[in-house]
Coordinates of C-alpha atoms in Angstrom, one line a residue:
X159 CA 36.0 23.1 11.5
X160 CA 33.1 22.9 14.2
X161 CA 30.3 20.3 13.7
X162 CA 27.9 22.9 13.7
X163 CA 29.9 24.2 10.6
X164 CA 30.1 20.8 8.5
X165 CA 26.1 20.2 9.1
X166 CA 24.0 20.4 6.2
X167 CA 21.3 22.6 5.3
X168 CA 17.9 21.7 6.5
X169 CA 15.9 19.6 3.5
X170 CA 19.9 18.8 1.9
X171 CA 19.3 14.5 1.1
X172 CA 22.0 13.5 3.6
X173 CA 21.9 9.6 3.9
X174 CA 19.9 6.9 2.2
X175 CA 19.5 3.5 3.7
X176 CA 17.8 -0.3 2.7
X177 CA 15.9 -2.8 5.2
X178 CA 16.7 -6.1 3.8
X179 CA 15.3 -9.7 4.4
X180 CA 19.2 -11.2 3.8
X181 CA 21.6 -8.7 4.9
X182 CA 24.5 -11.4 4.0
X183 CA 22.9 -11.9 0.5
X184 CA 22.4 -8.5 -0.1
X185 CA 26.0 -7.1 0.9
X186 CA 27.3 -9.3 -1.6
X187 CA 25.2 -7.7 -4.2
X188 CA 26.4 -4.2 -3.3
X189 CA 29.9 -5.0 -2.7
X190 CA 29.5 -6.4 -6.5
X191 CA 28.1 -3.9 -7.9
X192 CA 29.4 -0.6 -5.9
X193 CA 32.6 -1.9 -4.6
X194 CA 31.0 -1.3 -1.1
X195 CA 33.2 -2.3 2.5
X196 CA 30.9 -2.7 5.9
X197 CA 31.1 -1.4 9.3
X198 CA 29.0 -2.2 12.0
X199 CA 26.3 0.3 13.0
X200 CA 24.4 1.7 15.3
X201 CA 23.4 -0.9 17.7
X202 CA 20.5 0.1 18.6
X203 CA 19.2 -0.3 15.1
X204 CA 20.1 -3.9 15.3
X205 CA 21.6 -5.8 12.3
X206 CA 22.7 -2.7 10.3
X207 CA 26.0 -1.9 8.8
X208 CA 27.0 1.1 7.1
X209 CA 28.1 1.0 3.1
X210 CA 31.5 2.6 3.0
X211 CA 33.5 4.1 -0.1
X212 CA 36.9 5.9 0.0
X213 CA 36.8 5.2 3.9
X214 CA 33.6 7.2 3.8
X215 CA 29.8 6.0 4.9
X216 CA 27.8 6.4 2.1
X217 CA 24.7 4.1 3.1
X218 CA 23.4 2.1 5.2
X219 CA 22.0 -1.7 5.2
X220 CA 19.9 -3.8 7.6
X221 CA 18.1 -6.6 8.1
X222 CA 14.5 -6.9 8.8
X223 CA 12.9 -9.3 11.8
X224 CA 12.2 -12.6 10.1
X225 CA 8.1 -12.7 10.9
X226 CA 8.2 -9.0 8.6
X227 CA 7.7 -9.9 5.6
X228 CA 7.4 -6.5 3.8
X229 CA 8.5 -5.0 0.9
X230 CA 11.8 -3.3 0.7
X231 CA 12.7 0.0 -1.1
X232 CA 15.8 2.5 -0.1
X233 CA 14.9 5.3 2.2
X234 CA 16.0 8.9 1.3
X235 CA 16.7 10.8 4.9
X236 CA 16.6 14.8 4.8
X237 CA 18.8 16.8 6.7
X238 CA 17.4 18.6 10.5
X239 CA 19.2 20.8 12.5
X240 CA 16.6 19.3 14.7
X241 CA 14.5 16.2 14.8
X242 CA 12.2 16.8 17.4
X243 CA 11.3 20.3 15.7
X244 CA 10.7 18.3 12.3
X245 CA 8.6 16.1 13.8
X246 CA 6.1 18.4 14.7
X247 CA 6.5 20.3 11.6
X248 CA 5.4 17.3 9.6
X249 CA 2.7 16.9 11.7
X250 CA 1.3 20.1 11.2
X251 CA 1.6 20.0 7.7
X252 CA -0.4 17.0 7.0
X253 CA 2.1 14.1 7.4
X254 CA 2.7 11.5 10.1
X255 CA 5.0 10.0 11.6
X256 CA 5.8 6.3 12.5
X257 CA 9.3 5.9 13.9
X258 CA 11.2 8.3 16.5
X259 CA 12.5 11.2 16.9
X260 CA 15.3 8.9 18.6
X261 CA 18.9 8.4 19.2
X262 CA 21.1 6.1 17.2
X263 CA 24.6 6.4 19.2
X264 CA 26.6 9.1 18.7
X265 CA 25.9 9.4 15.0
X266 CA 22.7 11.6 15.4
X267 CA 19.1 11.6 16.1
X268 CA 16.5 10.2 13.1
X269 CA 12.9 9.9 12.6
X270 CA 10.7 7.9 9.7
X271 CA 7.5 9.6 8.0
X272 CA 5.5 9.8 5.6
X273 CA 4.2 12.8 3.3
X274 CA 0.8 13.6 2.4
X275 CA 0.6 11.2 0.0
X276 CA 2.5 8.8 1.5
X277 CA 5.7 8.7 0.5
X278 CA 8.0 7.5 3.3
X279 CA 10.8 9.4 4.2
X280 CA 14.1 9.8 7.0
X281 CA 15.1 13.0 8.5
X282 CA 18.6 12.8 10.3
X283 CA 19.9 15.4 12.8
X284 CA 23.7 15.0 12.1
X285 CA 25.5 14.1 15.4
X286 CA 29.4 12.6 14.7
X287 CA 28.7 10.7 11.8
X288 CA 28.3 12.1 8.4
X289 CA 28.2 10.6 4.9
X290 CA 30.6 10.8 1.6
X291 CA 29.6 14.9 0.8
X292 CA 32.0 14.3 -2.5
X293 CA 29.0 14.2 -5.3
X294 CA 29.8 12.1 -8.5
X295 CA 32.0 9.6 -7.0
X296 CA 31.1 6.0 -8.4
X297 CA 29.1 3.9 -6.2
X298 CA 27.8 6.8 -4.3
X299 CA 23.8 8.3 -3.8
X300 CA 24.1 11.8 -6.2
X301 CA 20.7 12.8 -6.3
X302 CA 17.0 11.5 -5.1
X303 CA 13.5 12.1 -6.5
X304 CA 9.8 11.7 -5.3
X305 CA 7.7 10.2 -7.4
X306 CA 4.2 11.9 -6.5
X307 CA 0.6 12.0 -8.5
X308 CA -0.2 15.3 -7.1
X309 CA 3.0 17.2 -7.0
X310 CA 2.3 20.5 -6.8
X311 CA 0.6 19.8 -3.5
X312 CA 3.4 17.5 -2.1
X313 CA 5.8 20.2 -2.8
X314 CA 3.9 22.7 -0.6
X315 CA 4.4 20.4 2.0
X316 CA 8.3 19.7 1.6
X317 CA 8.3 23.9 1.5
X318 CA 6.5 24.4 4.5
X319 CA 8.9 21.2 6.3
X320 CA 12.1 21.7 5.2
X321 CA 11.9 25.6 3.6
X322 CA 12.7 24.4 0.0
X323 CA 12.4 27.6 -2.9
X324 CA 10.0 26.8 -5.5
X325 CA 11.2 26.0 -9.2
X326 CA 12.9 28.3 -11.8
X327 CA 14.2 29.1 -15.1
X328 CA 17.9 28.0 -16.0
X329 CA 18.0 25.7 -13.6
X330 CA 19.8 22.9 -13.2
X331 CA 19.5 19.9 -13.8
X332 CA 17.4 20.8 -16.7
X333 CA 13.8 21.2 -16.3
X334 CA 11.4 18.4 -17.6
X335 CA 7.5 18.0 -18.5
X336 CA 6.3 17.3 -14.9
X337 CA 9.5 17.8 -12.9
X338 CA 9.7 20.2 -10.8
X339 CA 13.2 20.8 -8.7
X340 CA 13.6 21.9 -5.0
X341 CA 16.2 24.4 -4.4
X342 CA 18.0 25.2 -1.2
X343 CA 19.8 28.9 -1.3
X344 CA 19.6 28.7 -5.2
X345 CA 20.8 25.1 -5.5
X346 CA 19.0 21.9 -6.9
X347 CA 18.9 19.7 -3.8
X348 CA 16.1 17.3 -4.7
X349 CA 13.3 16.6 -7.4
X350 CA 9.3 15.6 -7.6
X351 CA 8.5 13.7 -10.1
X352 CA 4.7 13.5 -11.6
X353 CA 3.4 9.5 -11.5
X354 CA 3.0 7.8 -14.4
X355 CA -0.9 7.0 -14.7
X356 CA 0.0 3.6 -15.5
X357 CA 2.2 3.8 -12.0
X358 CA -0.3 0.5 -9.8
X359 CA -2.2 2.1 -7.6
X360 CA -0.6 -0.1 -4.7
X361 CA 3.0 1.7 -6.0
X362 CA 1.9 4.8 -4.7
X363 CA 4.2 7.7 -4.5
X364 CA 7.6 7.0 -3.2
X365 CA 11.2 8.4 -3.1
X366 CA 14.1 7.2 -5.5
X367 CA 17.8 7.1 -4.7
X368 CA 19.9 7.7 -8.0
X369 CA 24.0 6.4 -7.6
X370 CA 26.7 7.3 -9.7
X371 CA 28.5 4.6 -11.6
X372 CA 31.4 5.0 -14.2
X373 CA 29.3 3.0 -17.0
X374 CA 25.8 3.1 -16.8
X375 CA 25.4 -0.3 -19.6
X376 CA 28.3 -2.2 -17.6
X377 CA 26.1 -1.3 -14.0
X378 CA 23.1 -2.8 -16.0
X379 CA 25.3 -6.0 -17.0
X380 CA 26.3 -6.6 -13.7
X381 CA 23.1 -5.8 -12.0
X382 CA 21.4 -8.6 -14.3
X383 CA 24.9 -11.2 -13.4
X384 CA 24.1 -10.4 -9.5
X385 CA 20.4 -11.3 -9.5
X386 CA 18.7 -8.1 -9.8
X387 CA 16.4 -6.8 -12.3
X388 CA 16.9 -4.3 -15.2
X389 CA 13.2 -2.3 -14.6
X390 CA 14.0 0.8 -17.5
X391 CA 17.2 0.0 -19.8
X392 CA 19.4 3.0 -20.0
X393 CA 19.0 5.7 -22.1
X394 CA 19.8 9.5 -22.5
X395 CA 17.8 11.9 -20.5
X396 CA 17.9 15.5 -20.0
X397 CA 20.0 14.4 -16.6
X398 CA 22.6 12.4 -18.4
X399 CA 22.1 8.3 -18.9
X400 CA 20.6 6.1 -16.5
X401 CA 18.5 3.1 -16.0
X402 CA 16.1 2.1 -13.4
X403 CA 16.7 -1.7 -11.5
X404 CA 16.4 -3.5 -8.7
X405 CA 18.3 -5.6 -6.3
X406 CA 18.1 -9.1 -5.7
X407 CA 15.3 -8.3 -3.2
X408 CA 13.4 -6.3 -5.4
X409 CA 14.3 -2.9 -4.1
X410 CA 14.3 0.0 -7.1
X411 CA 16.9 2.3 -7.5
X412 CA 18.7 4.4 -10.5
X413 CA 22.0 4.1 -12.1
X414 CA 23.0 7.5 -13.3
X415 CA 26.2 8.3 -15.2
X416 CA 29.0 9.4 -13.0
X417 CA 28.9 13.6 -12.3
X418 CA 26.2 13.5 -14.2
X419 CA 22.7 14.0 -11.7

């Protein structure tokens, strides 16, 4: 099969990565909680090192310069058949961007933005490398969501961007109150969320990377064991169980049940 062949659709979430203040600290969380291995990565993204599953990257992880002492969250990245194109896309359409288009080896070409609202956001131009495409496999990203308090507009954007189809009946996952569901040739390939109006204003809107875990109660357990923070206990929602937490370094993510998005 070609590598034209194996890329993904333009706007499919195709890798998800985490700046961290302790890469060493938070690789031992991971590995804990995911059964993640390392690899080094791109070098000229500095200290970074790709999450791998079932000999598979599935995420990556790096550290931050010491004087930057920012928050961390997990970055959803959305596929491009071409960066540079994107770019000026997301420009047009009201966002910005702050990092790139650039080169990270042979792996592919990336860029970091942010939406209308804000909401920061990868886009990767596949080059040799390409993430675990299994979905449903513990310890792997299954499905991402933004989190938006005007969604209807966002979406417009992500349309006019990436060429998502608006939502539908029958769809699935299952529709919920102020979900809505991007579609790629009939298929769910991402969510918008509407803010809660309790959400701080300095929360603001942002992506969210769900992983699949085996037991979403024993992921919770573990998560508190390891340092991190249980944010929303589990429960059942209309997308199967899950909880929101966070790492040891405060960055938010969801555990979902695995195959279940």
């Amino acid at each position: 099969m070609t590598e034209a062949a194996t890329r993904r659709t333009p706007g499919t979430p195709c890798w998800t990565s985490l700046m961290v203040h302790s890469l060493a600290a938070t690789q031992d969380f991971y590995r804990a909680l995911f059964d993640w291995e390392f690899t080094p990565g791109p070098q000229q993204l500095g200290a970074y090192v790709r999450a791998v599953r079932d000999g598979r990257p599935v995420a990556g992880l790096g550290e931050l310069p010491a004087e930057r002492q920012l928050p961390v969250s997990w970055l959803t990245y959305l596929a491009s058949n071409d960066a540079d194109e994107t770019a000026e896309m997301i420009r047009a359409c009201g966002g910005t961007v702050a990092v790139g288009p650039l080169d990270a080896d042979e792996a592919g070409r990336m860029l970091i933005a942010a939406d209308p609202e804000g909401a920061v956001f990868g886009v990767w131009q596949e080059g040799e490398h390409t993430a675990l495409r299994e979905a449903g496999l513990p310890g792997t990203p299954v499905w991402h969501e933004l989190t938006a308090r005007e969604p209807g507009a966002v979406a417009k954007f992500y349309q006019m961007v990436f060429g998502y189809e608006p939502d539908g009946m029958g769809s699935t996952p299952a529709p919920e109150p102020g979900r809505r569901t991007l579609r790629l040739a009939g298929r769910p390939a991402c969510a918008i969320r509407s803010a809660d109006p309790a959400l701080p204003r300095d929360r603001g809107a942002h992506w969210m990377t769900h992983f699949a875990v085996a037991d979403v109660d024993e992921a919770v357990r573990r998560v508190a064991e390891l340092g991190g923070r249980v944010v929303e206990p589990p429960s059942d929602r209309a997308t199967g169980r899950a909880a929101l937490v966070t790492d040891r370094e405060g960055a938010a993510f969801t555990v979902v049940r695995a195959a279940e998005v």
